[in-house]
PDB file of C-alpha atoms and ligand atoms in Angstrom:
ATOM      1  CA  UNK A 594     196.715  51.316   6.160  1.00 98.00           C
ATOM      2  CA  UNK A 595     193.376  50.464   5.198  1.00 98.00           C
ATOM      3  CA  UNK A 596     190.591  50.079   7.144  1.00 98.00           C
ATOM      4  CA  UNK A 597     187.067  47.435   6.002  1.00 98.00           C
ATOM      5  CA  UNK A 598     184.544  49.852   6.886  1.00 98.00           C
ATOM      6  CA  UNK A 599     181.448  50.203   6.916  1.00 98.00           C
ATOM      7  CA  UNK A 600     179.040  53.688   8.397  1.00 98.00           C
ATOM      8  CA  UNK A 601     176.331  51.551  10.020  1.00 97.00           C
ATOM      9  CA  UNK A 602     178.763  49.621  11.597  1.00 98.00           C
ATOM     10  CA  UNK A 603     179.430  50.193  15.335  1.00 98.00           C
ATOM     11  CA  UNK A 604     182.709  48.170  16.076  1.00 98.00           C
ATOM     12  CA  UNK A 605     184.083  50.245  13.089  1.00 98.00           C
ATOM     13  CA  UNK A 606     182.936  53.127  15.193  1.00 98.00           C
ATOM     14  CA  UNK A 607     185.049  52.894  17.405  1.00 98.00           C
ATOM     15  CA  UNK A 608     188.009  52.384  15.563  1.00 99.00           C
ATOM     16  CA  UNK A 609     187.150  55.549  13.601  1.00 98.00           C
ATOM     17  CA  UNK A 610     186.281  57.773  16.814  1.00 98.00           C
ATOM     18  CA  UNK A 611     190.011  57.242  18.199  1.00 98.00           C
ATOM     19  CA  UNK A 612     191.722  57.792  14.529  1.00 98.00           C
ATOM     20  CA  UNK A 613     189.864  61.286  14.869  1.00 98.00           C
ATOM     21  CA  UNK A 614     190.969  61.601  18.481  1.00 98.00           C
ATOM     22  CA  UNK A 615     194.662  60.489  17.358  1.00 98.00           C
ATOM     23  CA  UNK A 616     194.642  62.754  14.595  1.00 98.00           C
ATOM     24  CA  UNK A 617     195.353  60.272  12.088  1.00 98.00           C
ATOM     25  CA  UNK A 618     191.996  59.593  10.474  1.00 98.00           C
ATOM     26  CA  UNK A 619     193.448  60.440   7.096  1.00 98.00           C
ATOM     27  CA  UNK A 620     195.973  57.923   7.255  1.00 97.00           C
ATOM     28  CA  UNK A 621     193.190  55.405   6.728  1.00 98.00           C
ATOM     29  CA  UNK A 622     192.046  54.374   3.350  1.00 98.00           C
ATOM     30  CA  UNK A 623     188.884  53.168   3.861  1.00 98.00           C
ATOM     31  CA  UNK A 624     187.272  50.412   1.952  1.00 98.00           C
ATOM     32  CA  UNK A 625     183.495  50.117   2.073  1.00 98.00           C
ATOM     33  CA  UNK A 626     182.557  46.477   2.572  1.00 98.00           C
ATOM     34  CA  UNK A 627     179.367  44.968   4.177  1.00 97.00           C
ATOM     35  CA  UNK A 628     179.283  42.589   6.624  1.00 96.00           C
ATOM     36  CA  UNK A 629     176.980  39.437   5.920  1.00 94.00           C
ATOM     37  CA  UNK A 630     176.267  38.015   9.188  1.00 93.00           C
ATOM     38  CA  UNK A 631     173.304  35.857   8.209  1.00 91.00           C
ATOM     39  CA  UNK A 632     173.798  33.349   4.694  1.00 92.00           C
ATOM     40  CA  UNK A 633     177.218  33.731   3.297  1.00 96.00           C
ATOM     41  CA  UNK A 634     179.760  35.788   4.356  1.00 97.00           C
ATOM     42  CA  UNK A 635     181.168  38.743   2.205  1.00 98.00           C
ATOM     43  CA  UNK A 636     184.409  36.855   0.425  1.00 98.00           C
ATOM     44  CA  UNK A 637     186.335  39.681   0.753  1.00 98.00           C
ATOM     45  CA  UNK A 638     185.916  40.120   3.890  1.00 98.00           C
ATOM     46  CA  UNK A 639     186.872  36.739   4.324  1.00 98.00           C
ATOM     47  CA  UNK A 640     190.215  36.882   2.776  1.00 98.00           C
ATOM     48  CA  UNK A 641     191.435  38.968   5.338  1.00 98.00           C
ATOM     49  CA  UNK A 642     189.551  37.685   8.310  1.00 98.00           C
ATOM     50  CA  UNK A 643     188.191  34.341   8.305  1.00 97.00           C
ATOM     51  CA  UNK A 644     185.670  34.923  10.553  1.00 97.00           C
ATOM     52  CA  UNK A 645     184.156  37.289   8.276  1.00 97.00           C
ATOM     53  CA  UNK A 646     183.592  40.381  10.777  1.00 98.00           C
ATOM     54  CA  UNK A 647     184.514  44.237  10.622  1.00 98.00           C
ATOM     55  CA  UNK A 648     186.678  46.202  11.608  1.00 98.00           C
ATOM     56  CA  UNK A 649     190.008  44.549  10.085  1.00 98.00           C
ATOM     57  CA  UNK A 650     192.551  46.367   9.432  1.00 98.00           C
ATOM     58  CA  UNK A 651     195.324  45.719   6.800  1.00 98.00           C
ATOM     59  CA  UNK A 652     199.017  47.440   8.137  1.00 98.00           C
ATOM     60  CA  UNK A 653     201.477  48.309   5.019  1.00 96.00           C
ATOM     61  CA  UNK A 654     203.485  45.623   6.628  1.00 97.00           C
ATOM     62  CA  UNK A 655     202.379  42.371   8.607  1.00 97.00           C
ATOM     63  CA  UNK A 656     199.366  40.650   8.890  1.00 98.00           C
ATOM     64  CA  UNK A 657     196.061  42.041   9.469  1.00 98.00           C
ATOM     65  CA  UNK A 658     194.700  43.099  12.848  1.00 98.00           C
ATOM     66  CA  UNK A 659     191.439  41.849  13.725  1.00 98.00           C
ATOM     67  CA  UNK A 660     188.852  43.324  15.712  1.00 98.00           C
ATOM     68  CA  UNK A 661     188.141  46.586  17.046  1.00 98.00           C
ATOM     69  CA  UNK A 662     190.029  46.252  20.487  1.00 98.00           C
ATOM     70  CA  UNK A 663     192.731  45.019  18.997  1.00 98.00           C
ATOM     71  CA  UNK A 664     192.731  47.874  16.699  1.00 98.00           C
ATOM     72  CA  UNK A 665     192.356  50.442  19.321  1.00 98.00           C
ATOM     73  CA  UNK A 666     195.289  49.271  21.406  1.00 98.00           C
ATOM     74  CA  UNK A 667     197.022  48.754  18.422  1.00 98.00           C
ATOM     75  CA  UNK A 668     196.624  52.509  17.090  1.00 98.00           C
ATOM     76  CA  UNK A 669     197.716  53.960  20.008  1.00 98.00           C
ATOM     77  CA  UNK A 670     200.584  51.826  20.266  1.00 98.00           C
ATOM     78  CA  UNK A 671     201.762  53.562  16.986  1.00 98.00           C
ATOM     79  CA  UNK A 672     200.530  56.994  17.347  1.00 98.00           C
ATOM     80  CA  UNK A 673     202.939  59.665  19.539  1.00 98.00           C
ATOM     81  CA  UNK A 674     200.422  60.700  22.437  1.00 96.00           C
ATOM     82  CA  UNK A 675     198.336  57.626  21.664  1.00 98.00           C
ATOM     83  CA  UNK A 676     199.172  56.170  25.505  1.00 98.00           C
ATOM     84  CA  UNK A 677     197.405  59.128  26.862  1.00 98.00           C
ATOM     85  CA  UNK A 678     194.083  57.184  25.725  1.00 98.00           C
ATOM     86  CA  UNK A 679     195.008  53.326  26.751  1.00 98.00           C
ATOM     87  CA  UNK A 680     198.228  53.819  29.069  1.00 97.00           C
ATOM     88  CA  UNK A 681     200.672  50.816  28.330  1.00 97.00           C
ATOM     89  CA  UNK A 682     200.280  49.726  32.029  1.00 98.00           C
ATOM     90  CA  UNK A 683     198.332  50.320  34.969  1.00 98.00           C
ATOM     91  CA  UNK A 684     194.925  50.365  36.508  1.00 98.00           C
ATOM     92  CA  UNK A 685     193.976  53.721  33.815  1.00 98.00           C
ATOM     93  CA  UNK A 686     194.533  50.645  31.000  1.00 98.00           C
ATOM     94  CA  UNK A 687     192.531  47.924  33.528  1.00 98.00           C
ATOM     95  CA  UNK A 688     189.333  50.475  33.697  1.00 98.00           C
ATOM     96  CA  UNK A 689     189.463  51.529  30.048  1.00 98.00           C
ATOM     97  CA  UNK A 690     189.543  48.073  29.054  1.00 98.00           C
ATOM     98  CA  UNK A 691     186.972  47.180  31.186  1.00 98.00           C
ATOM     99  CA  UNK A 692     184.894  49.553  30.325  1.00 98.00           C
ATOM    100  CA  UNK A 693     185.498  48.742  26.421  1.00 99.00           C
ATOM    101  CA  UNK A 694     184.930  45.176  27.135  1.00 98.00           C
ATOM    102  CA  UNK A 695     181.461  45.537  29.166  1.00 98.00           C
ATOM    103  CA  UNK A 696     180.421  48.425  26.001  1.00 99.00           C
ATOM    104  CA  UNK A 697     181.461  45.944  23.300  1.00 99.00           C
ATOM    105  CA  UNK A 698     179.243  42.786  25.105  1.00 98.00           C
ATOM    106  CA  UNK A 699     176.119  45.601  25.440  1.00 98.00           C
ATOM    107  CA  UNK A 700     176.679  46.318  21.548  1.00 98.00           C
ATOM    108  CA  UNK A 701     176.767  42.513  20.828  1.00 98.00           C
ATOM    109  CA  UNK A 702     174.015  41.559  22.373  1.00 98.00           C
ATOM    110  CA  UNK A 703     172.247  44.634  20.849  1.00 98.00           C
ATOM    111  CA  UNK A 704     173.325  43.658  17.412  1.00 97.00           C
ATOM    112  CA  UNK A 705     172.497  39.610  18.127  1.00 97.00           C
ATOM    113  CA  UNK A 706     169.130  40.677  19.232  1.00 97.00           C
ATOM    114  CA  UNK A 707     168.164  42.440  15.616  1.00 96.00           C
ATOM    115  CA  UNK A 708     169.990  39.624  13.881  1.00 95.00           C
ATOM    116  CA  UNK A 709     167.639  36.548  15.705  1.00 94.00           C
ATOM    117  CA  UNK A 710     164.434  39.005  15.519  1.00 95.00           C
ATOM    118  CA  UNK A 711     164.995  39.803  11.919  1.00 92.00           C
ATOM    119  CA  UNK A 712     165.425  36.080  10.923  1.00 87.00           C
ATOM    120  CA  UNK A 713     162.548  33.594   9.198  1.00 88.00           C
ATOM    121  CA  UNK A 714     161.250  32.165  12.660  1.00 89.00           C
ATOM    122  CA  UNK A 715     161.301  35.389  14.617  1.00 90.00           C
ATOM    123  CA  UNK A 716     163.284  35.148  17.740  1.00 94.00           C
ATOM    124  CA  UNK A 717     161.675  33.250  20.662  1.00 94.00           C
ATOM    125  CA  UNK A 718     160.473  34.093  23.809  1.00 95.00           C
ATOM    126  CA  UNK A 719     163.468  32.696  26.197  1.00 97.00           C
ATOM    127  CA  UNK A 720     166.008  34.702  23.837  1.00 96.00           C
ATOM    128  CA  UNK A 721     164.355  37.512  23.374  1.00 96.00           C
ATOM    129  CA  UNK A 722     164.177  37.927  27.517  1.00 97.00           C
ATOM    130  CA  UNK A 723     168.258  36.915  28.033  1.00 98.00           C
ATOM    131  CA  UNK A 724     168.987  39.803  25.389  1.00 98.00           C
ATOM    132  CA  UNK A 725     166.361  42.481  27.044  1.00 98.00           C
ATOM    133  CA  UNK A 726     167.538  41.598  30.659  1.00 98.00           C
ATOM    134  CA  UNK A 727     171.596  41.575  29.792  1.00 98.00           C
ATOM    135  CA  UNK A 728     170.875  45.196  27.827  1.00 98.00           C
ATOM    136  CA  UNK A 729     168.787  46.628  30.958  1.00 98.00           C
ATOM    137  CA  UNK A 730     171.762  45.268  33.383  1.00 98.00           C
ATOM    138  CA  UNK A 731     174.383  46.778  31.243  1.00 98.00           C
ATOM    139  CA  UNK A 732     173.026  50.044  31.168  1.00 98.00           C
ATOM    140  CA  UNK A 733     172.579  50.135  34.831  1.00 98.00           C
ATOM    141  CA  UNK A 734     176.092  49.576  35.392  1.00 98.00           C
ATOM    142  CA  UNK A 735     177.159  52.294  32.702  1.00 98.00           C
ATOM    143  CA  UNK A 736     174.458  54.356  34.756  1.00 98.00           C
ATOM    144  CA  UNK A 737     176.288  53.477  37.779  1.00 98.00           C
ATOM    145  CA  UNK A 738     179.735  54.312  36.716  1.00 98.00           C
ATOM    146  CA  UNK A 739     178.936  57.538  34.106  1.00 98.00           C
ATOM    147  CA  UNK A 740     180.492  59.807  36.625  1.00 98.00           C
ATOM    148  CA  UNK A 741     184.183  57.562  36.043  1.00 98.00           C
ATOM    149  CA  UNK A 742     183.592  57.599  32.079  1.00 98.00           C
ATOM    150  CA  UNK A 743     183.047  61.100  32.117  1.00 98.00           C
ATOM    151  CA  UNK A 744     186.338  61.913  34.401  1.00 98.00           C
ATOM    152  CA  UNK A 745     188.469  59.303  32.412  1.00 98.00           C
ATOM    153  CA  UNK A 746     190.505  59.945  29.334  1.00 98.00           C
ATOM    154  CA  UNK A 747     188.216  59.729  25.968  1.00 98.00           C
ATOM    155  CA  UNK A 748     190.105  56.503  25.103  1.00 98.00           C
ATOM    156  CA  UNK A 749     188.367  52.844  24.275  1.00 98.00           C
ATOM    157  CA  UNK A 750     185.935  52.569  27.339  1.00 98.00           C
ATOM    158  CA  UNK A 751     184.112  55.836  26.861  1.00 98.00           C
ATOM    159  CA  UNK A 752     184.302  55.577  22.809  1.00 99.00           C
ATOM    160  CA  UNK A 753     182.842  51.924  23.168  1.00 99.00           C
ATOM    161  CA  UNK A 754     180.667  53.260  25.197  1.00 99.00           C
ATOM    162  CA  UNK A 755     179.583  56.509  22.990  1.00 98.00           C
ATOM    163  CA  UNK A 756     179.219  53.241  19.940  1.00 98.00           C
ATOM    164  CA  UNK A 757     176.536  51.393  21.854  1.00 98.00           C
ATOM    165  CA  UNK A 758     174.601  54.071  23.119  1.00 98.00           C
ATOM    166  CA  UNK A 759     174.863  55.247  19.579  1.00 98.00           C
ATOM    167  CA  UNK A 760     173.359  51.603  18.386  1.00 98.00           C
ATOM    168  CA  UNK A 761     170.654  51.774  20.802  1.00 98.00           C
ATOM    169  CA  UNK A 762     169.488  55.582  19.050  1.00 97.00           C
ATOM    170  CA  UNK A 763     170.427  53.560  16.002  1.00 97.00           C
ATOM    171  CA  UNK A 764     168.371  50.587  16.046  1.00 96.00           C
ATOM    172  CA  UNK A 765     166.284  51.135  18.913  1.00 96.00           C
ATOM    173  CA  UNK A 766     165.090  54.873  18.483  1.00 95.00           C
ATOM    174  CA  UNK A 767     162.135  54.413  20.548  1.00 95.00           C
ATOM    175  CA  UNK A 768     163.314  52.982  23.464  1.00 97.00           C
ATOM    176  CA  UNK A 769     163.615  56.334  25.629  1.00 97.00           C
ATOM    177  CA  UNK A 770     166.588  55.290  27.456  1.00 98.00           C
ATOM    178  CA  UNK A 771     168.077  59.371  28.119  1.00 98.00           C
ATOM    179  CA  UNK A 772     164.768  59.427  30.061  1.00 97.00           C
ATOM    180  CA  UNK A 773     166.203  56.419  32.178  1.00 98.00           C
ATOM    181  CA  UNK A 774     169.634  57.169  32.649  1.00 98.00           C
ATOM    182  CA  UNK A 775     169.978  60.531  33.415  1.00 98.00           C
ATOM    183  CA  UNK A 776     174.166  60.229  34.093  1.00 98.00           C
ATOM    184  CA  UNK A 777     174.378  58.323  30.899  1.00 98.00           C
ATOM    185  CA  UNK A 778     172.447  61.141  29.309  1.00 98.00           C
ATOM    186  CA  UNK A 779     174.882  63.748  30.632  1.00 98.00           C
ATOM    187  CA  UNK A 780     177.822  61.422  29.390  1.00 98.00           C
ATOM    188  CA  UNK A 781     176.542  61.022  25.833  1.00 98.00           C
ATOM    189  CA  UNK A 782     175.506  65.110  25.652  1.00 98.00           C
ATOM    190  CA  UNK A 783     179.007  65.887  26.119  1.00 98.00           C
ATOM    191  CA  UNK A 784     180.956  63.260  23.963  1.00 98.00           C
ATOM    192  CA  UNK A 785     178.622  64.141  21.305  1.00 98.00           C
ATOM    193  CA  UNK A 786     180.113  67.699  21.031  1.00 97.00           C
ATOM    194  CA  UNK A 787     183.519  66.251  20.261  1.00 98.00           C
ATOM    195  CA  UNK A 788     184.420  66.475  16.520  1.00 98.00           C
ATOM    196  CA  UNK A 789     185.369  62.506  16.508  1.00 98.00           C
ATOM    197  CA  UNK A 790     182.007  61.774  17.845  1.00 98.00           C
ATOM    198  CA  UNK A 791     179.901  64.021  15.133  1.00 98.00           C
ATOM    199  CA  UNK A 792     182.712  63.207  12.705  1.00 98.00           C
ATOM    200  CA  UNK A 793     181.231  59.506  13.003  1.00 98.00           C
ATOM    201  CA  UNK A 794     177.828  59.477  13.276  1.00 97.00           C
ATOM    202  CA  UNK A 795     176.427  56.107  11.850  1.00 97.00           C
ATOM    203  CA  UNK A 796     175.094  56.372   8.377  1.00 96.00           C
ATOM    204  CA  UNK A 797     172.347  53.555   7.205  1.00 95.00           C
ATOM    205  CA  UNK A 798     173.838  54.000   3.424  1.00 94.00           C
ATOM    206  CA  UNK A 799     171.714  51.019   2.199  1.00 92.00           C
ATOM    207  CA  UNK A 800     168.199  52.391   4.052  1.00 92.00           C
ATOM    208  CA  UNK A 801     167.775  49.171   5.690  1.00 91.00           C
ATOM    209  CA  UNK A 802     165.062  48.523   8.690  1.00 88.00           C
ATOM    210  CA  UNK A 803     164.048  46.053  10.761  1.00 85.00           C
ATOM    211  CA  UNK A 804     161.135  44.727  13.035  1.00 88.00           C
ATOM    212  CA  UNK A 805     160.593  47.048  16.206  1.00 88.00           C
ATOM    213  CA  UNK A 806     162.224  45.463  18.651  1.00 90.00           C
ATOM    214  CA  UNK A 807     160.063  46.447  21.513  1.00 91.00           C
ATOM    215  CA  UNK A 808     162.640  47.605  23.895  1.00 96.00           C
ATOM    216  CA  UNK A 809     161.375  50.438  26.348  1.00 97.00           C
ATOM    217  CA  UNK A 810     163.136  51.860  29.352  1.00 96.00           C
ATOM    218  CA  UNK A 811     160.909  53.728  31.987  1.00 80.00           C
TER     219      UNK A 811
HETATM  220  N1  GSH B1048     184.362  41.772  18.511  1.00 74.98           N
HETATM  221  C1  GSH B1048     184.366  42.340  17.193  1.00 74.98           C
HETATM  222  C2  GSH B1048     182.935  42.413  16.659  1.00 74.98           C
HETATM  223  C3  GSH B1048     182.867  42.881  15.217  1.00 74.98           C
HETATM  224  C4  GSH B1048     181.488  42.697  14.636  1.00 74.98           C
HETATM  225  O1  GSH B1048     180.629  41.990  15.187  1.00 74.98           O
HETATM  226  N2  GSH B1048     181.279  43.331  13.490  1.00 74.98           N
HETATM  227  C5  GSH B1048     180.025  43.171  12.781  1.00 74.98           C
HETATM  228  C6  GSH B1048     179.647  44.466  12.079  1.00 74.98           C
HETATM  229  S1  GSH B1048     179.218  45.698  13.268  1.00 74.98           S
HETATM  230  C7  GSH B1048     180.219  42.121  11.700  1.00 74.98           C
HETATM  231  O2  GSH B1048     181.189  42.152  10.994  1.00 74.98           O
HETATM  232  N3  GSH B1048     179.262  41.187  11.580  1.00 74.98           N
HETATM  233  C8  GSH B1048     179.305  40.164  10.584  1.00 74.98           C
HETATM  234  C9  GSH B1048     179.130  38.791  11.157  1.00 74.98           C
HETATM  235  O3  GSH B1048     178.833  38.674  12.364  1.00 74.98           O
HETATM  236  O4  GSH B1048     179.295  37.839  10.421  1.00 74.98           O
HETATM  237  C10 GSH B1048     185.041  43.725  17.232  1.00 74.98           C
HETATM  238  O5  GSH B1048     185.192  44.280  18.325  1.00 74.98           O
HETATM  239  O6  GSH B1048     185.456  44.231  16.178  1.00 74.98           O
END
């Protein structure tokens, strides 16, 4: 199988965190590509997803899975012990997909946010507030329900999770959210100990930067 990756990437993240959890990380070929989500998109990207985004992933036999939830499910499906992580059934698969689905909108809207402030016109005002107040009500519900993620499996919702609290230290270093969310803080001290976790720890390979975003928990 091969994998469009990319290091800085935090939907690939995730589909590398479970492949090291699953024990099949080496059974991905990965294939560096960037993603182009301003001007036009990467055309080889393209040919494989036409929306142009990362993760895809390209199975030895039928089409290509797109996006990472898709991917995850999709993984486990395959891998023997994989339905430990996302049972097949059942309110275990309702809550991880929740949670995966709530992480995935916080990363999005982090990753939006750098892509309007990073633009010609700046980002204004209105959007700028609808990004900072969906980002502080995310975390407070992560905050809320860290004591769950930390008793659940370490399947999608805690590795989406782990991926946008890892793009907020990424893109945001300043923002001194650990100091605000001290049950997050304990949740992200103990996934980073796993070996998927440290295995994947985002690389900016082409030293990119951006404006400071301005985004400060107390
Ligand atoms: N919902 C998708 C989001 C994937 C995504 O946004 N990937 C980014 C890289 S982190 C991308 O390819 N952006 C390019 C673009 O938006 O055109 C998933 O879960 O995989």
């Amino acid at each position: 199988m091969i994998l469009m990756w990319s290091p800085k990437s935090p939907f690939v993240r995730k589909v590398m965190i479970l492949a090291h959890e699953l024990g099949i990380a080496e059974a991905l070929a990965l294939q560096r590509e960037v993603a182009v989500p301003r001007g036009v998109p990467n055309p080889a990207i393209l040919a494989v997803n036409p929306l142009g985004k990362i993760p895809a992933l390209i199975r030895d036999e039928g089409p290509a899975l797109i996006g990472s939830a898709q991917i995850l499910d999709y993984l486990c499906e395959i891998t023997p012990g994989g339905r430990a992580l996302l049972p097949a059934s059942g309110e275990a698969r309702v809550m991880q997909l929740r949670w995966q689905a709530l992480a995935d909108q916080l990363t999005e809207v982090l990753l939006d946010w750098r892509i309007a402030a990073t633009g010609p016109l700046g980002i204004d005002a209105a959007r700028r507030a609808s990004f900072e107040a969906k980002t502080r009500a995310g975390m407070a519900l992560f905050e809320a329900e860290a004591p769950l993620l930390r008793a659940a499996p370490f399947g999608p919702g805690p590795i989406a999770l782990t991926c946008a609290l890892g793009q907020l230290d990424f893109r945001y270093p300043d923002c001194g959210w650990r100091a605000a969310f001290p049950a997050l803080t304990r949740f992200a001290a103990e996934t980073a100990g796993r070996p998927s976790v440290a295995a994947t720890a985002i690389v900016n390979d082409q030293g990119d930067s951006g404006p400071d975003l301005q985004l400060t928990f107390e």
